[in-house]
Amino acid sequence: MSEKKKIKSALISVYYKDHLDEVVKKLHSLGVVMYSTGGTQSFIEGLGLPVIPVEELTSYPSILGGRVKTLHPKIFGGILGRRELESDLAQLEQYEIPELDLVIVDLYPFEETLAGGAAEKDVIEKIDIGGISLIRAAAKNFNDVIIVPSRNEYLPLLKLLEEKQGYSEIADRKAFAGKAFGVSSHYDSAIFNYFNADCSTIAFKQSEHQHQILRYGENPHQKGFFFGDLNAIFDKLNGKELSYNNLLDVDAAVNLMADFTETTFAILKHNNACGIASRPKLIDAWTDALAADPVSAFGGILITNTTVDAETAAEINKLFFEVIIAPAYNADALQILKSKANRIVLIQKKVELPKTNFRSLLNGAVEQDKDLKVETASDLKSVTTVAPSASEIKDLLFANKLVKHTKSNTIVLAKNGMLLASGTGQTSRVDALLQAINKATNFKFDLNGAVMASDAFFPFPDCVEIANQAGIKAVIQPGGSIKDKESIEYCNNNEMSMVFTGFRHFKH
């Protein structure tokens, strides 16, 4: 198996031509014979460089509106011919097939066309056939051929050409081949997911080229990567790069805030809200969100659904925090928030987020629909003699949104559009309630008139009994326990109101 090979011929057929001029000029200077098709051929000719049309090689024109151009034995034979096999070389000579040492391809922009909302016929026409076949063929024969599978590899190829003056080694060719199969598998996954939008075929296929190397993972001894395009969701105005843990918290914050339409401010720590409030004025929402737990707020993630003004920014600036997310910032507010060099300031763009989520599990993965259910007053079923008041219903729905985004088992206590306390991630629902009551008491909150939300049903009436003793008089929960009747009876006997939603909101 020969290590070092000289590039004597190249087939070039690309969609995007950024930096291609530099590449083809270098190939020409090295004496490489270039073959090309259609628009790429015209591009090279426009540079005043010699290029052989593929049609001269195949003796067939481009047909079917350009659908068939390179699908021919004289093309694929020149790519797949094994130079170390005498029998392959003899057949190449017999059929007058030139060896092709370099293949440069850039596929039709299927994903970009789909994302642009194009009609189905236009999307289908952007499914590349010849290009993907060329990529796979050249990558398979990496022993003899270099494959450049996308515009992202034009400049790496140019660097190779300049450094090695038209030669390549097996390590170079194998590295390009690996990238090529990455391109082809990603392309096919995107097409599959388009055709499988209705999930008629049950299969897990996720692919993402764009990535960011993180400083480390959840802990310093773990490697970490983010796969995706953060720039599609955020404009970063200030600060260092987001860490692995930052990203987890930012994801939790964005999903939480998506459920609120009124002016709201939230503070998150370890994926859970430690403070949140909805108010007509942003400064009041911030003040009351911070009041819920000013201790945990230190080093937290802040998010709001309203433009941040200078008054609010000045108060926020008194707290050390990692990240702030908002739809916009006033100029004066931004100047205040950017006063700390490492503080991450993000503008959240209006983009539609995925409606499913997945995670690795054991030796595979699990995938599910996101919990997008947001209960309204019409979803509530009053099951007690006493019905909640209008203000209590408003607080119950507020608390129920928080329950959905808090680690199970959880209990949320709220009052007047503000989080008072929550019990998070407890193995017992009673423990979650006791944790919430203890926390609210420590921060001097009066629980009389507060409401309680639970992410799942109460298996016993102990939770409503403990809540009543703390001064809570209104409860929201999914219902569905075989002992619901006991909880209802306790509420009736103690003039408490309770509503069922019919929807559980576990979060693990």
Short mmCIF file of C-alpha atoms in Angstrom, two decimals, residues 186-426:
data_model
loop_
_atom_site.label_atom_id
_atom_site.label_comp_id
_atom_site.label_asym_id
_atom_site.label_seq_id
_atom_site.Cartn_x
_atom_site.Cartn_y
_atom_site.Cartn_z
CA HIS A 186 -25.21 13.64 8.21
CA TYR A 187 -26.75 14.41 4.82
CA ASP A 188 -28.62 11.11 4.72
CA SER A 189 -29.85 11.55 8.31
CA ALA A 190 -31.31 14.95 7.43
CA ILE A 191 -33.11 13.46 4.43
CA PHE A 192 -34.39 10.51 6.48
CA ASN A 193 -35.73 12.80 9.21
CA TYR A 194 -37.50 14.89 6.57
CA PHE A 195 -39.27 11.85 5.16
CA ASN A 196 -39.89 10.44 8.63
CA ALA A 197 -41.51 13.56 10.07
CA ASP A 198 -44.56 11.51 11.03
CA CYS A 199 -42.36 8.90 12.77
CA SER A 200 -43.78 6.14 10.58
CA THR A 201 -40.38 4.46 10.87
CA ILE A 202 -39.19 4.17 14.44
CA ALA A 203 -35.48 4.94 14.38
CA PHE A 204 -33.10 7.20 16.27
CA LYS A 205 -31.06 9.33 13.87
CA GLN A 206 -29.53 12.56 15.07
CA SER A 207 -26.58 14.27 13.42
CA GLU A 208 -24.95 17.62 14.03
CA HIS A 209 -21.75 18.87 12.40
CA GLN A 210 -21.40 22.16 14.21
CA HIS A 211 -19.72 21.79 17.55
CA GLN A 212 -17.98 23.65 20.31
CA ILE A 213 -15.23 22.21 22.49
CA LEU A 214 -16.07 23.07 26.10
CA ARG A 215 -13.50 23.73 28.79
CA TYR A 216 -14.64 20.48 30.41
CA GLY A 217 -17.79 18.53 31.10
CA GLU A 218 -19.90 18.53 34.23
CA ASN A 219 -16.67 18.26 36.26
CA PRO A 220 -13.08 19.25 35.40
CA HIS A 221 -11.94 15.65 34.89
CA GLN A 222 -14.59 15.08 32.18
CA LYS A 223 -14.31 16.12 28.52
CA GLY A 224 -17.21 18.15 27.18
CA PHE A 225 -18.61 19.17 23.79
CA PHE A 226 -21.68 21.02 22.59
CA PHE A 227 -23.12 19.93 19.26
CA GLY A 228 -25.35 22.53 17.65
CA ASP A 229 -25.49 26.13 16.53
CA LEU A 230 -25.83 28.42 19.53
CA ASN A 231 -25.64 31.44 17.25
CA ALA A 232 -29.01 30.45 15.79
CA ILE A 233 -30.59 30.93 19.23
CA PHE A 234 -28.50 33.62 20.91
CA ASP A 235 -26.48 36.72 20.18
CA LYS A 236 -23.66 36.84 22.73
CA LEU A 237 -22.93 40.44 23.68
CA ASN A 238 -20.41 39.90 26.44
CA GLY A 239 -18.51 37.37 28.48
CA LYS A 240 -16.63 34.11 28.32
CA GLU A 241 -17.76 30.95 26.56
CA LEU A 242 -20.66 29.01 28.03
CA SER A 243 -19.59 25.98 30.05
CA TYR A 244 -21.24 22.56 30.12
CA ASN A 245 -23.10 23.41 33.32
CA ASN A 246 -24.01 26.86 31.99
CA LEU A 247 -25.59 25.20 28.97
CA LEU A 248 -27.68 22.88 31.13
CA ASP A 249 -28.94 25.83 33.14
CA VAL A 250 -29.53 27.98 30.05
CA ASP A 251 -31.58 25.18 28.51
CA ALA A 252 -33.67 24.89 31.69
CA ALA A 253 -34.11 28.67 31.82
CA VAL A 254 -35.23 28.97 28.20
CA ASN A 255 -37.75 26.15 28.56
CA LEU A 256 -39.14 27.62 31.79
CA MET A 257 -39.54 31.14 30.43
CA ALA A 258 -41.28 29.83 27.29
CA ASP A 259 -44.35 29.10 29.44
CA PHE A 260 -44.76 32.72 30.64
CA THR A 261 -46.35 35.53 28.65
CA GLU A 262 -46.60 38.24 31.31
CA THR A 263 -43.47 40.19 32.36
CA THR A 264 -41.44 37.65 34.34
CA PHE A 265 -37.97 37.32 35.80
CA ALA A 266 -36.44 34.02 36.90
CA ILE A 267 -33.22 32.95 38.60
CA LEU A 268 -32.05 29.36 38.14
CA LYS A 269 -29.48 27.22 39.87
CA HIS A 270 -28.69 23.63 38.92
CA ASN A 271 -31.59 23.57 36.44
CA ASN A 272 -34.21 24.61 39.01
CA ALA A 273 -35.79 28.01 39.62
CA CYS A 274 -34.71 29.39 42.98
CA GLY A 275 -36.63 32.59 42.32
CA ILE A 276 -39.27 33.74 39.87
CA ALA A 277 -41.95 36.41 39.82
CA SER A 278 -44.39 37.93 37.36
CA ARG A 279 -45.11 41.64 37.72
CA PRO A 280 -46.27 44.56 35.54
CA LYS A 281 -42.84 46.21 35.96
CA LEU A 282 -39.59 44.37 35.34
CA ILE A 283 -37.83 45.91 38.34
CA ASP A 284 -40.53 44.50 40.62
CA ALA A 285 -40.33 41.08 38.96
CA TRP A 286 -36.57 41.07 39.58
CA THR A 287 -36.88 42.25 43.18
CA ASP A 288 -39.43 39.58 44.08
CA ALA A 289 -37.62 36.82 42.17
CA LEU A 290 -34.45 37.57 44.13
CA ALA A 291 -36.35 37.70 47.43
CA ALA A 292 -37.38 34.05 47.10
CA ASP A 293 -33.82 32.88 47.72
CA PRO A 294 -31.07 35.53 47.63
CA VAL A 295 -28.55 32.96 48.86
CA SER A 296 -29.00 30.48 46.01
CA ALA A 297 -29.18 33.33 43.48
CA PHE A 298 -25.43 33.88 43.87
CA GLY A 299 -23.74 32.54 40.73
CA GLY A 300 -27.04 31.74 39.07
CA ILE A 301 -28.52 32.05 35.60
CA LEU A 302 -30.94 34.96 35.04
CA ILE A 303 -33.64 35.11 32.39
CA THR A 304 -36.49 37.42 31.51
CA ASN A 305 -38.97 37.72 28.65
CA THR A 306 -38.85 41.53 28.66
CA THR A 307 -36.34 44.16 27.50
CA VAL A 308 -33.96 44.91 30.38
CA ASP A 309 -33.91 48.60 31.34
CA ALA A 310 -31.20 50.56 33.14
CA GLU A 311 -33.07 50.63 36.47
CA THR A 312 -33.34 46.85 36.57
CA ALA A 313 -29.79 46.37 35.28
CA ALA A 314 -28.42 48.52 38.09
CA GLU A 315 -30.06 46.28 40.69
CA ILE A 316 -29.06 43.09 38.92
CA ASN A 317 -25.47 44.32 38.75
CA LYS A 318 -25.25 44.15 42.55
CA LEU A 319 -25.40 40.35 42.35
CA PHE A 320 -22.71 37.99 41.08
CA PHE A 321 -24.23 35.81 38.38
CA GLU A 322 -22.92 33.77 35.45
CA VAL A 323 -25.40 34.43 32.63
CA ILE A 324 -28.29 36.74 31.80
CA ILE A 325 -30.75 36.07 28.96
CA ALA A 326 -33.29 38.55 27.60
CA PRO A 327 -34.96 39.42 24.29
CA ALA A 328 -33.25 42.84 24.32
CA TYR A 329 -31.38 45.38 26.48
CA ASN A 330 -31.55 49.15 26.55
CA ALA A 331 -28.23 50.79 25.72
CA ASP A 332 -27.69 52.03 29.28
CA ALA A 333 -28.64 48.65 30.71
CA LEU A 334 -26.18 46.90 28.44
CA GLN A 335 -23.37 49.22 29.45
CA ILE A 336 -24.03 48.35 33.12
CA LEU A 337 -24.24 44.60 32.52
CA LYS A 338 -21.06 44.54 30.42
CA SER A 339 -19.07 46.07 33.28
CA LYS A 340 -17.91 42.56 34.25
CA ALA A 341 -15.71 41.06 31.52
CA ASN A 342 -16.60 37.40 32.16
CA ARG A 343 -20.33 37.93 32.64
CA ILE A 344 -22.22 36.26 29.80
CA VAL A 345 -24.92 38.50 28.30
CA LEU A 346 -27.21 36.84 25.77
CA ILE A 347 -30.02 38.03 23.53
CA GLN A 348 -32.47 35.23 22.90
CA LYS A 349 -33.73 35.18 19.32
CA LYS A 350 -37.23 34.20 18.30
CA VAL A 351 -36.62 30.71 16.97
CA GLU A 352 -38.63 27.53 17.21
CA LEU A 353 -36.94 24.96 19.41
CA PRO A 354 -37.14 21.18 18.91
CA LYS A 355 -40.32 19.54 20.16
CA THR A 356 -38.55 16.36 21.26
CA ASN A 357 -35.66 15.64 23.58
CA PHE A 358 -33.36 12.68 24.06
CA ARG A 359 -30.55 11.47 26.27
CA SER A 360 -28.07 8.61 26.30
CA LEU A 361 -29.12 5.71 28.49
CA LEU A 362 -27.31 2.43 29.23
CA ASN A 363 -26.10 1.23 25.81
CA GLY A 364 -28.59 3.31 23.83
CA ALA A 365 -30.77 6.39 24.02
CA VAL A 366 -34.32 7.37 24.94
CA GLU A 367 -36.32 9.97 23.07
CA GLN A 368 -39.64 11.57 23.92
CA ASP A 369 -41.92 14.46 23.09
CA LYS A 370 -41.15 17.52 25.18
CA ASP A 371 -43.60 18.30 27.95
CA LEU A 372 -45.24 21.26 26.24
CA LYS A 373 -48.50 21.12 28.15
CA VAL A 374 -49.32 24.40 29.89
CA GLU A 375 -52.53 24.19 31.88
CA THR A 376 -55.12 26.94 31.70
CA ALA A 377 -58.17 27.64 33.87
CA SER A 378 -60.28 25.49 31.56
CA ASP A 379 -58.11 22.45 32.40
CA LEU A 380 -58.83 22.70 36.12
CA LYS A 381 -61.36 20.41 37.72
CA SER A 382 -62.49 21.57 41.14
CA VAL A 383 -62.92 18.49 43.34
CA THR A 384 -63.64 20.09 46.72
CA THR A 385 -66.63 21.83 48.27
CA VAL A 386 -64.69 25.09 48.39
CA ALA A 387 -63.62 26.36 44.99
CA PRO A 388 -60.47 28.47 44.56
CA SER A 389 -60.92 32.22 44.12
CA ALA A 390 -59.88 34.00 40.93
CA SER A 391 -56.63 35.17 42.52
CA GLU A 392 -55.93 31.67 43.83
CA ILE A 393 -56.51 30.18 40.37
CA LYS A 394 -53.98 32.61 38.96
CA ASP A 395 -51.43 31.56 41.59
CA LEU A 396 -52.23 27.87 41.12
CA LEU A 397 -51.52 28.09 37.39
CA PHE A 398 -48.33 30.06 38.11
CA ALA A 399 -47.13 27.41 40.58
CA ASN A 400 -48.08 24.61 38.21
CA LYS A 401 -45.80 26.05 35.51
CA LEU A 402 -42.92 25.96 37.99
CA VAL A 403 -43.67 22.40 39.06
CA LYS A 404 -43.33 21.27 35.45
CA HIS A 405 -39.79 22.68 35.26
CA THR A 406 -38.54 21.55 38.69
CA LYS A 407 -36.75 18.31 39.52
CA SER A 408 -39.07 15.57 40.79
CA ASN A 409 -40.32 14.87 43.36
CA THR A 410 -41.25 18.48 43.81
CA ILE A 411 -43.66 20.75 45.62
CA VAL A 412 -43.93 24.45 44.76
CA LEU A 413 -45.34 27.10 47.08
CA ALA A 414 -46.38 30.41 45.52
CA LYS A 415 -48.31 33.54 46.38
CA ASN A 416 -49.24 36.67 44.45
CA GLY A 417 -47.39 35.61 41.29
CA MET A 418 -44.17 34.84 43.11
CA LEU A 419 -42.28 31.70 44.08
CA LEU A 420 -42.04 31.43 47.86
CA ALA A 421 -40.14 28.14 47.96
CA SER A 422 -39.89 24.74 46.36
CA GLY A 423 -38.86 21.29 47.47
CA THR A 424 -36.79 19.77 44.68
CA GLY A 425 -35.52 16.34 43.74
CA GLN A 426 -36.78 14.54 46.84
#
